Amino acid sequence: MSDQQLVPDWLSNPDVVLLRDVATSIVHLAGVDGLDSFTLPYPASAQRALNALVLQCLRNGARPPAGVPEMVRWARARPLGSWPLDQLPTDLFGAGDRLIDKESREPAQLCHELAVEGHGSSTGRQYDRLVIQEALQACRAMSSPESYTAFRRLLVTRPVLTEEDWREVSTDLSLDPVRFLIEEIYAPVPLGHRRDGTYLCCHRCLTLLTPLYDKDWWCERDQCRYRGPAPHGRKLAASEVGDVRQLRKPLRQFVTGPGQAETTLEAELRSMGLAVEMWPGFDAYDLRITFPDGWVWAVDVKDWAHPGLLGRSATTVRGEPPYDEACWVVPRFRVRMRRDYLDIFARERGDRASGLRLLTDDQLRRAARLRLRGERGPNASIAPTDSPRTTSPKNGARHA
């Protein structure tokens, strides 16, 4: 039995299970009616979560929420560490972690991650995986990896389409194998995204901003909010651009956001003179980076709010197309928000991950620069912690 197996599993902690149930109920409420307008009868998941929360509060001598609306207010106003749950591990959540974003009143990314982890897969998570699977199958059937790459790049770089954009995408021959999917995954934008007849896109992440009550705008991406007020991008006057479509939310959250971190890395690594292939082998991993001497790195980019949940999901990077070293990468802002992020990932990483390293995007770029300068030490490597490091691909280090 490994040391890791001797440590109590925090995912089985009753208070963690309770919070996962609350998170799942909030995602369901937001999907059915929106968190500001839900009505009786409440979804069964919300009533079950409330009942469990009330019982636990009574056991701990705390005042429970009076109903589902107050449970939702707790989720927005109270950091998770302040909930009256006495069995909750003390270092599990950051000081500001909430289930609902205070400004937008939308479920936070952490809420979605907890809901997914607690119930195998949320409806939204199932949707994005189904779309990607359908795209892979369609492009494989046509022996067209370039069509799959074009599809993934579309989801990353064009989450919002005007009528003119839609005509352009509709005539792009490289997207023919996935045309049936494109017509499904772009949906009309709700009027709630419009202010004075105009939609506004975020200049950083390209998604539509949400107008707030105080005339400000809110971006749904964690990374944008961390960097400050969302910079204003495209202004789309409905009277000029006609109907506006946007990717459905599961794709914006689980594909567009992480994909933008991937394409940013792509551009930066190419600027160093490295060859970069995106989503090779029909998305075996995210970036295949080739150095001038033929050495190959394989990188998967992840953007999760909770490092423990990310660690629990860790697996080795798929071996085809072949590579010499591989790792996962997380945007550096996650580590700035939570300094123990990398340590918690390493602690929770299972044996099946075979020592898989998690680096920040800054660390990956630094390692690439060092290797380009001729260094071959651990700082110029991304190999798993339990793998031997070699200095040349001629030594047979390639994964099969």
mmCIF file of C-alpha atoms in Angstrom, residues 1-315:
data_model
loop_
_atom_site.group_PDB
_atom_site.id
_atom_site.type_symbol
_atom_site.label_atom_id
_atom_site.label_comp_id
_atom_site.label_asym_id
_atom_site.label_seq_id
_atom_site.Cartn_x
_atom_site.Cartn_y
_atom_site.Cartn_z
ATOM 1 C CA MET A 1 0.000 0.000 0.000
ATOM 2 C CA SER A 2 1.413 3.411 -0.982
ATOM 3 C CA ASP A 3 1.757 6.342 1.403
ATOM 4 C CA GLN A 4 -0.879 8.166 -0.608
ATOM 5 C CA GLN A 5 -3.425 5.409 0.059
ATOM 6 C CA LEU A 6 -2.831 5.780 3.811
ATOM 7 C CA VAL A 7 -3.972 9.429 3.740
ATOM 8 C CA PRO A 8 -7.736 9.882 4.328
ATOM 9 C CA ASP A 9 -9.528 10.674 1.088
ATOM 10 C CA TRP A 10 -10.846 14.227 1.416
ATOM 11 C CA LEU A 11 -13.286 13.641 -1.447
ATOM 12 C CA SER A 12 -15.110 11.221 0.860
ATOM 13 C CA ASN A 13 -15.197 13.739 3.711
ATOM 14 C CA PRO A 14 -18.910 14.244 4.561
ATOM 15 C CA ASP A 15 -18.636 18.026 4.518
ATOM 16 C CA VAL A 16 -16.899 17.961 1.134
ATOM 17 C CA VAL A 17 -19.618 15.641 -0.199
ATOM 18 C CA LEU A 18 -22.198 18.110 1.127
ATOM 19 C CA LEU A 19 -20.512 21.056 -0.610
ATOM 20 C CA ARG A 20 -20.366 19.091 -3.859
ATOM 21 C CA ASP A 21 -24.111 18.524 -3.571
ATOM 22 C CA VAL A 22 -24.703 22.224 -2.953
ATOM 23 C CA ALA A 23 -22.476 23.110 -5.931
ATOM 24 C CA THR A 24 -24.359 20.715 -8.183
ATOM 25 C CA SER A 25 -27.702 22.144 -7.097
ATOM 26 C CA ILE A 26 -26.501 25.682 -7.871
ATOM 27 C CA VAL A 27 -25.384 24.649 -11.351
ATOM 28 C CA HIS A 28 -28.801 23.053 -11.897
ATOM 29 C CA LEU A 29 -30.633 26.149 -10.650
ATOM 30 C CA ALA A 30 -28.600 28.419 -12.906
ATOM 31 C CA GLY A 31 -29.288 26.171 -15.877
ATOM 32 C CA VAL A 32 -33.032 25.982 -15.303
ATOM 33 C CA ASP A 33 -34.080 29.513 -14.396
ATOM 34 C CA GLY A 34 -31.054 31.591 -13.478
ATOM 35 C CA LEU A 35 -30.051 32.267 -9.903
ATOM 36 C CA ASP A 36 -32.063 35.493 -9.631
ATOM 37 C CA SER A 37 -35.352 34.140 -10.951
ATOM 38 C CA PHE A 38 -35.800 30.503 -9.948
ATOM 39 C CA THR A 39 -39.304 29.565 -8.814
ATOM 40 C CA LEU A 40 -41.116 26.736 -7.096
ATOM 41 C CA PRO A 41 -40.903 23.833 -7.385
ATOM 42 C CA TYR A 42 -37.148 23.804 -6.929
ATOM 43 C CA PRO A 43 -35.116 21.101 -8.695
ATOM 44 C CA ALA A 44 -34.896 17.978 -6.536
ATOM 45 C CA SER A 45 -31.104 18.363 -6.296
ATOM 46 C CA ALA A 46 -31.524 21.800 -4.665
ATOM 47 C CA GLN A 47 -33.982 20.554 -2.069
ATOM 48 C CA ARG A 48 -31.763 17.563 -1.216
ATOM 49 C CA ALA A 49 -28.722 19.798 -0.820
ATOM 50 C CA LEU A 50 -30.657 22.232 1.376
ATOM 51 C CA ASN A 51 -31.954 19.422 3.596
ATOM 52 C CA ALA A 52 -28.428 18.055 4.096
ATOM 53 C CA LEU A 53 -27.022 21.522 4.817
ATOM 54 C CA VAL A 54 -29.746 22.311 7.347
ATOM 55 C CA LEU A 55 -29.154 19.016 9.148
ATOM 56 C CA GLN A 56 -25.402 19.599 9.348
ATOM 57 C CA CYS A 57 -25.896 23.158 10.653
ATOM 58 C CA LEU A 58 -28.231 21.895 13.374
ATOM 59 C CA ARG A 59 -25.708 19.240 14.363
ATOM 60 C CA ASN A 60 -23.052 21.948 14.702
ATOM 61 C CA GLY A 61 -25.280 24.339 16.626
ATOM 62 C CA ALA A 62 -25.345 26.900 13.784
ATOM 63 C CA ARG A 63 -28.313 28.742 12.292
ATOM 64 C CA PRO A 64 -29.189 27.028 8.999
ATOM 65 C CA PRO A 65 -30.369 28.729 5.814
ATOM 66 C CA ALA A 66 -34.148 29.190 5.849
ATOM 67 C CA GLY A 67 -34.638 27.916 2.319
ATOM 68 C CA VAL A 68 -33.110 27.502 -1.116
ATOM 69 C CA PRO A 69 -32.893 31.287 -1.750
ATOM 70 C CA GLU A 70 -30.871 31.755 1.446
ATOM 71 C CA MET A 71 -28.620 28.797 0.565
ATOM 72 C CA VAL A 72 -27.912 30.568 -2.722
ATOM 73 C CA ARG A 73 -27.138 33.789 -0.830
ATOM 74 C CA TRP A 74 -24.694 31.842 1.342
ATOM 75 C CA ALA A 75 -23.007 30.548 -1.793
ATOM 76 C CA ARG A 76 -22.560 34.101 -3.074
ATOM 77 C CA ALA A 77 -21.709 35.959 0.136
ATOM 78 C CA ARG A 78 -19.806 33.445 2.287
ATOM 79 C CA PRO A 79 -16.345 32.044 1.484
ATOM 80 C CA LEU A 80 -16.453 28.256 1.765
ATOM 81 C CA GLY A 81 -14.061 28.264 4.721
ATOM 82 C CA SER A 82 -16.619 30.215 6.785
ATOM 83 C CA TRP A 83 -19.487 27.756 6.335
ATOM 84 C CA PRO A 84 -20.421 25.974 9.627
ATOM 85 C CA LEU A 85 -18.947 22.645 8.538
ATOM 86 C CA ASP A 86 -16.617 21.412 11.265
ATOM 87 C CA GLN A 87 -15.181 18.445 9.349
ATOM 88 C CA LEU A 88 -14.058 20.477 6.322
ATOM 89 C CA PRO A 89 -10.253 20.201 5.825
ATOM 90 C CA THR A 90 -8.712 23.521 6.820
ATOM 91 C CA ASP A 91 -6.480 23.972 3.761
ATOM 92 C CA LEU A 92 -8.926 22.761 1.141
ATOM 93 C CA PHE A 93 -10.160 26.146 -0.089
ATOM 94 C CA GLY A 94 -8.610 29.573 -0.485
ATOM 95 C CA ALA A 95 -9.729 32.538 1.618
ATOM 96 C CA GLY A 96 -11.874 34.003 -1.144
ATOM 97 C CA ASP A 97 -13.304 30.803 -2.658
ATOM 98 C CA ARG A 98 -17.073 31.040 -3.195
ATOM 99 C CA LEU A 99 -19.542 28.969 -5.170
ATOM 100 C CA ILE A 100 -21.157 32.023 -6.818
ATOM 101 C CA ASP A 101 -19.377 35.078 -8.167
ATOM 102 C CA LYS A 102 -20.361 38.116 -6.097
ATOM 103 C CA GLU A 103 -20.570 40.541 -9.021
ATOM 104 C CA SER A 104 -22.243 38.542 -11.766
ATOM 105 C CA ARG A 105 -24.194 36.174 -9.495
ATOM 106 C CA GLU A 106 -23.195 33.326 -11.816
ATOM 107 C CA PRO A 107 -21.776 29.979 -10.616
ATOM 108 C CA ALA A 108 -18.021 30.315 -10.173
ATOM 109 C CA GLN A 109 -15.641 28.030 -12.028
ATOM 110 C CA LEU A 110 -14.892 26.294 -8.722
ATOM 111 C CA CYS A 111 -18.624 25.546 -8.396
ATOM 112 C CA HIS A 112 -18.619 23.807 -11.774
ATOM 113 C CA GLU A 113 -15.492 21.837 -10.871
ATOM 114 C CA LEU A 114 -16.970 20.633 -7.594
ATOM 115 C CA ALA A 115 -20.208 19.649 -9.307
ATOM 116 C CA VAL A 116 -18.364 17.701 -11.984
ATOM 117 C CA GLU A 117 -16.127 15.925 -9.484
ATOM 118 C CA GLY A 118 -18.963 15.027 -7.172
ATOM 119 C CA HIS A 119 -21.268 13.492 -9.748
ATOM 120 C CA GLY A 120 -19.028 12.029 -12.430
ATOM 121 C CA SER A 121 -19.977 14.716 -14.915
ATOM 122 C CA SER A 122 -22.318 17.656 -15.003
ATOM 123 C CA THR A 123 -24.664 18.231 -17.925
ATOM 124 C CA GLY A 124 -22.396 21.008 -19.157
ATOM 125 C CA ARG A 125 -19.235 18.905 -18.900
ATOM 126 C CA GLN A 126 -20.946 16.083 -20.763
ATOM 127 C CA TYR A 127 -21.927 18.531 -23.501
ATOM 128 C CA ASP A 128 -18.449 19.860 -24.196
ATOM 129 C CA ARG A 129 -16.960 16.363 -24.244
ATOM 130 C CA LEU A 130 -19.690 15.144 -26.577
ATOM 131 C CA VAL A 131 -19.046 18.011 -29.000
ATOM 132 C CA ILE A 132 -15.294 17.369 -29.066
ATOM 133 C CA GLN A 133 -15.847 13.625 -29.486
ATOM 134 C CA GLU A 134 -18.227 14.202 -32.406
ATOM 135 C CA ALA A 135 -15.728 16.542 -34.053
ATOM 136 C CA LEU A 136 -12.926 14.003 -33.660
ATOM 137 C CA GLN A 137 -15.038 11.219 -35.163
ATOM 138 C CA ALA A 138 -16.149 13.363 -38.098
ATOM 139 C CA CYS A 139 -12.620 14.525 -38.928
ATOM 140 C CA ARG A 140 -11.138 11.052 -38.529
ATOM 141 C CA ALA A 141 -13.785 9.679 -40.891
ATOM 142 C CA MET A 142 -12.626 12.224 -43.489
ATOM 143 C CA SER A 143 -8.918 11.664 -42.675
ATOM 144 C CA SER A 144 -8.693 15.396 -42.062
ATOM 145 C CA PRO A 145 -6.657 16.350 -38.981
ATOM 146 C CA GLU A 146 -6.368 19.857 -40.406
ATOM 147 C CA SER A 147 -10.162 20.193 -40.164
ATOM 148 C CA TYR A 148 -10.089 19.234 -36.502
ATOM 149 C CA THR A 149 -7.340 21.786 -35.839
ATOM 150 C CA ALA A 150 -9.366 24.457 -37.675
ATOM 151 C CA PHE A 151 -12.430 23.549 -35.590
ATOM 152 C CA ARG A 152 -10.541 23.807 -32.295
ATOM 153 C CA ARG A 153 -9.004 27.113 -33.344
ATOM 154 C CA LEU A 154 -12.459 28.423 -34.253
ATOM 155 C CA LEU A 155 -13.745 27.643 -30.750
ATOM 156 C CA VAL A 156 -10.762 29.398 -29.196
ATOM 157 C CA THR A 157 -10.501 32.503 -31.367
ATOM 158 C CA ARG A 158 -14.126 33.177 -32.374
ATOM 159 C CA PRO A 159 -16.513 32.527 -29.477
ATOM 160 C CA VAL A 160 -18.811 35.312 -30.784
ATOM 161 C CA LEU A 161 -20.106 35.568 -34.353
ATOM 162 C CA THR A 162 -22.031 38.345 -36.069
ATOM 163 C CA GLU A 163 -24.115 37.669 -39.195
ATOM 164 C CA GLU A 164 -21.105 38.579 -41.369
ATOM 165 C CA ASP A 165 -18.845 36.298 -39.288
ATOM 166 C CA TRP A 166 -21.388 33.502 -39.635
ATOM 167 C CA ARG A 167 -21.352 33.785 -43.438
ATOM 168 C CA GLU A 168 -17.549 33.634 -43.421
ATOM 169 C CA VAL A 169 -17.463 30.548 -41.205
ATOM 170 C CA SER A 170 -20.206 28.904 -43.280
ATOM 171 C CA THR A 171 -18.084 29.122 -46.437
ATOM 172 C CA ASP A 172 -14.802 27.924 -44.879
ATOM 173 C CA LEU A 173 -14.110 24.645 -46.674
ATOM 174 C CA SER A 174 -11.719 23.427 -43.978
ATOM 175 C CA LEU A 175 -14.712 23.223 -41.605
ATOM 176 C CA ASP A 176 -16.902 21.088 -43.902
ATOM 177 C CA PRO A 177 -16.563 17.849 -41.845
ATOM 178 C CA VAL A 178 -17.869 19.620 -38.718
ATOM 179 C CA ARG A 179 -20.462 21.901 -40.327
ATOM 180 C CA PHE A 180 -23.314 20.068 -38.585
ATOM 181 C CA LEU A 181 -21.706 20.751 -35.200
ATOM 182 C CA ILE A 182 -21.096 24.437 -35.830
ATOM 183 C CA GLU A 183 -24.778 24.969 -36.508
ATOM 184 C CA GLU A 184 -25.578 23.436 -33.099
ATOM 185 C CA ILE A 185 -22.908 24.896 -30.834
ATOM 186 C CA TYR A 186 -23.424 28.592 -31.647
ATOM 187 C CA ALA A 187 -26.609 29.866 -30.013
ATOM 188 C CA PRO A 188 -28.422 33.250 -30.179
ATOM 189 C CA VAL A 189 -27.194 35.655 -27.506
ATOM 190 C CA PRO A 190 -29.754 36.465 -24.760
ATOM 191 C CA LEU A 191 -30.921 40.073 -24.603
ATOM 192 C CA GLY A 192 -29.453 40.315 -21.107
ATOM 193 C CA HIS A 193 -26.009 40.717 -22.699
ATOM 194 C CA ARG A 194 -27.111 43.902 -24.451
ATOM 195 C CA ARG A 195 -26.973 47.433 -23.061
ATOM 196 C CA ASP A 196 -28.485 50.331 -25.024
ATOM 197 C CA GLY A 197 -28.794 48.078 -28.052
ATOM 198 C CA THR A 198 -25.100 47.120 -28.056
ATOM 199 C CA TYR A 199 -23.119 43.992 -27.151
ATOM 200 C CA LEU A 200 -19.553 44.342 -25.888
ATOM 201 C CA CYS A 201 -16.757 41.769 -26.184
ATOM 202 C CA CYS A 202 -13.810 41.379 -23.844
ATOM 203 C CA HIS A 203 -10.614 42.467 -25.579
ATOM 204 C CA ARG A 204 -8.592 39.804 -23.727
ATOM 205 C CA CYS A 205 -10.675 36.634 -24.015
ATOM 206 C CA LEU A 206 -13.043 37.665 -26.844
ATOM 207 C CA THR A 207 -16.206 36.461 -25.081
ATOM 208 C CA LEU A 208 -19.211 38.695 -24.512
ATOM 209 C CA LEU A 209 -19.181 40.802 -21.383
ATOM 210 C CA THR A 210 -22.206 40.888 -19.075
ATOM 211 C CA PRO A 211 -23.615 44.312 -18.168
ATOM 212 C CA LEU A 212 -23.835 44.949 -14.429
ATOM 213 C CA TYR A 213 -26.278 47.142 -12.539
ATOM 214 C CA ASP A 214 -23.730 49.935 -12.001
ATOM 215 C CA LYS A 215 -23.061 50.450 -15.721
ATOM 216 C CA ASP A 216 -19.889 48.385 -15.506
ATOM 217 C CA TRP A 217 -19.223 45.153 -17.432
ATOM 218 C CA TRP A 218 -18.219 41.712 -16.095
ATOM 219 C CA CYS A 219 -16.106 39.020 -17.781
ATOM 220 C CA GLU A 220 -16.905 35.376 -17.060
ATOM 221 C CA ARG A 221 -13.257 34.283 -17.259
ATOM 222 C CA ASP A 222 -11.397 33.975 -13.924
ATOM 223 C CA GLN A 223 -8.120 35.038 -15.506
ATOM 224 C CA CYS A 224 -9.569 38.241 -16.936
ATOM 225 C CA ARG A 225 -11.063 39.253 -13.601
ATOM 226 C CA TYR A 226 -7.762 38.534 -11.846
ATOM 227 C CA ARG A 227 -5.989 40.926 -14.218
ATOM 228 C CA GLY A 228 -8.417 43.748 -13.483
ATOM 229 C CA PRO A 229 -11.425 45.342 -15.179
ATOM 230 C CA ALA A 230 -12.174 43.749 -18.528
ATOM 231 C CA PRO A 231 -10.751 45.820 -21.393
ATOM 232 C CA HIS A 232 -13.450 46.704 -23.893
ATOM 233 C CA GLY A 233 -13.138 44.985 -27.238
ATOM 234 C CA ARG A 234 -15.550 44.791 -30.159
ATOM 235 C CA LYS A 235 -18.751 46.802 -29.798
ATOM 236 C CA LEU A 236 -21.572 45.121 -31.683
ATOM 237 C CA ALA A 237 -24.579 47.334 -32.287
ATOM 238 C CA ALA A 238 -27.517 45.025 -32.976
ATOM 239 C CA SER A 239 -28.900 47.462 -35.547
ATOM 240 C CA GLU A 240 -25.658 47.170 -37.552
ATOM 241 C CA VAL A 241 -24.457 43.579 -37.131
ATOM 242 C CA GLY A 242 -27.817 41.781 -37.011
ATOM 243 C CA ASP A 243 -28.177 38.580 -35.032
ATOM 244 C CA VAL A 244 -25.257 37.721 -32.753
ATOM 245 C CA ARG A 245 -24.353 34.146 -31.860
ATOM 246 C CA GLN A 246 -22.021 32.842 -29.165
ATOM 247 C CA LEU A 247 -20.657 29.440 -28.221
ATOM 248 C CA ARG A 248 -22.733 27.648 -25.650
ATOM 249 C CA LYS A 249 -21.427 28.148 -22.134
ATOM 250 C CA PRO A 250 -19.864 24.686 -21.534
ATOM 251 C CA LEU A 251 -17.683 25.210 -24.605
ATOM 252 C CA ARG A 252 -16.727 28.742 -23.587
ATOM 253 C CA GLN A 253 -15.777 27.492 -20.137
ATOM 254 C CA PHE A 254 -14.037 24.209 -20.873
ATOM 255 C CA VAL A 255 -12.678 24.760 -24.419
ATOM 256 C CA THR A 256 -12.376 28.470 -25.264
ATOM 257 C CA GLY A 257 -10.763 29.560 -21.998
ATOM 258 C CA PRO A 258 -8.056 26.868 -21.734
ATOM 259 C CA GLY A 259 -7.607 27.024 -25.517
ATOM 260 C CA GLN A 260 -6.602 30.660 -25.336
ATOM 261 C CA ALA A 261 -3.842 29.742 -22.900
ATOM 262 C CA GLU A 262 -2.744 27.106 -25.421
ATOM 263 C CA THR A 263 -2.647 29.468 -28.403
ATOM 264 C CA THR A 264 -0.833 32.125 -26.359
ATOM 265 C CA LEU A 265 1.877 29.569 -25.557
ATOM 266 C CA GLU A 266 1.953 28.548 -29.215
ATOM 267 C CA ALA A 267 2.716 32.102 -30.330
ATOM 268 C CA GLU A 268 5.341 32.699 -27.637
ATOM 269 C CA LEU A 269 7.193 29.438 -28.295
ATOM 270 C CA ARG A 270 7.190 30.012 -32.041
ATOM 271 C CA SER A 271 8.665 33.456 -31.435
ATOM 272 C CA MET A 272 11.640 31.640 -29.843
ATOM 273 C CA GLY A 273 12.200 29.703 -33.075
ATOM 274 C CA LEU A 274 10.553 26.457 -31.935
ATOM 275 C CA ALA A 275 8.272 24.364 -34.140
ATOM 276 C CA VAL A 276 4.841 23.960 -32.536
ATOM 277 C CA GLU A 277 2.022 21.676 -33.666
ATOM 278 C CA MET A 278 -1.384 22.240 -32.081
ATOM 279 C CA TRP A 279 -3.626 19.362 -30.985
ATOM 280 C CA PRO A 280 -1.529 16.728 -32.810
ATOM 281 C CA GLY A 281 -2.750 13.220 -33.533
ATOM 282 C CA PHE A 282 -6.388 14.322 -33.336
ATOM 283 C CA ASP A 283 -5.929 15.993 -29.964
ATOM 284 C CA ALA A 284 -3.657 13.452 -28.271
ATOM 285 C CA TYR A 285 -2.338 16.441 -26.322
ATOM 286 C CA ASP A 286 -2.345 20.216 -26.794
ATOM 287 C CA LEU A 287 1.119 21.285 -27.997
ATOM 288 C CA ARG A 288 3.899 19.280 -29.651
ATOM 289 C CA ILE A 289 7.065 21.362 -29.381
ATOM 290 C CA THR A 290 10.129 20.435 -31.438
ATOM 291 C CA PHE A 291 13.574 21.860 -30.696
ATOM 292 C CA PRO A 292 16.202 22.427 -33.400
ATOM 293 C CA ASP A 293 18.028 19.220 -32.371
ATOM 294 C CA GLY A 294 14.835 17.159 -32.831
ATOM 295 C CA TRP A 295 13.989 16.853 -29.121
ATOM 296 C CA VAL A 296 10.218 16.871 -28.584
ATOM 297 C CA TRP A 297 8.086 18.098 -25.704
ATOM 298 C CA ALA A 298 4.402 17.227 -25.287
ATOM 299 C CA VAL A 299 2.290 19.647 -23.263
ATOM 300 C CA ASP A 300 -1.302 19.577 -22.033
ATOM 301 C CA VAL A 301 -2.637 22.912 -20.774
ATOM 302 C CA LYS A 302 -5.106 22.877 -17.860
ATOM 303 C CA ASP A 303 -6.966 25.773 -16.267
ATOM 304 C CA TRP A 304 -8.682 24.581 -13.093
ATOM 305 C CA ALA A 305 -9.574 26.676 -10.081
ATOM 306 C CA HIS A 306 -8.945 23.883 -7.555
ATOM 307 C CA PRO A 307 -5.508 22.198 -7.575
ATOM 308 C CA GLY A 308 -6.663 19.159 -5.601
ATOM 309 C CA LEU A 309 -9.361 18.312 -8.120
ATOM 310 C CA LEU A 310 -6.853 18.817 -10.926
ATOM 311 C CA GLY A 311 -4.396 16.499 -9.180
ATOM 312 C CA ARG A 312 -7.060 13.825 -8.846
ATOM 313 C CA SER A 313 -7.663 13.997 -12.607
ATOM 314 C CA ALA A 314 -3.973 13.656 -13.532
ATOM 315 C CA THR A 315 -2.936 10.949 -15.988
#
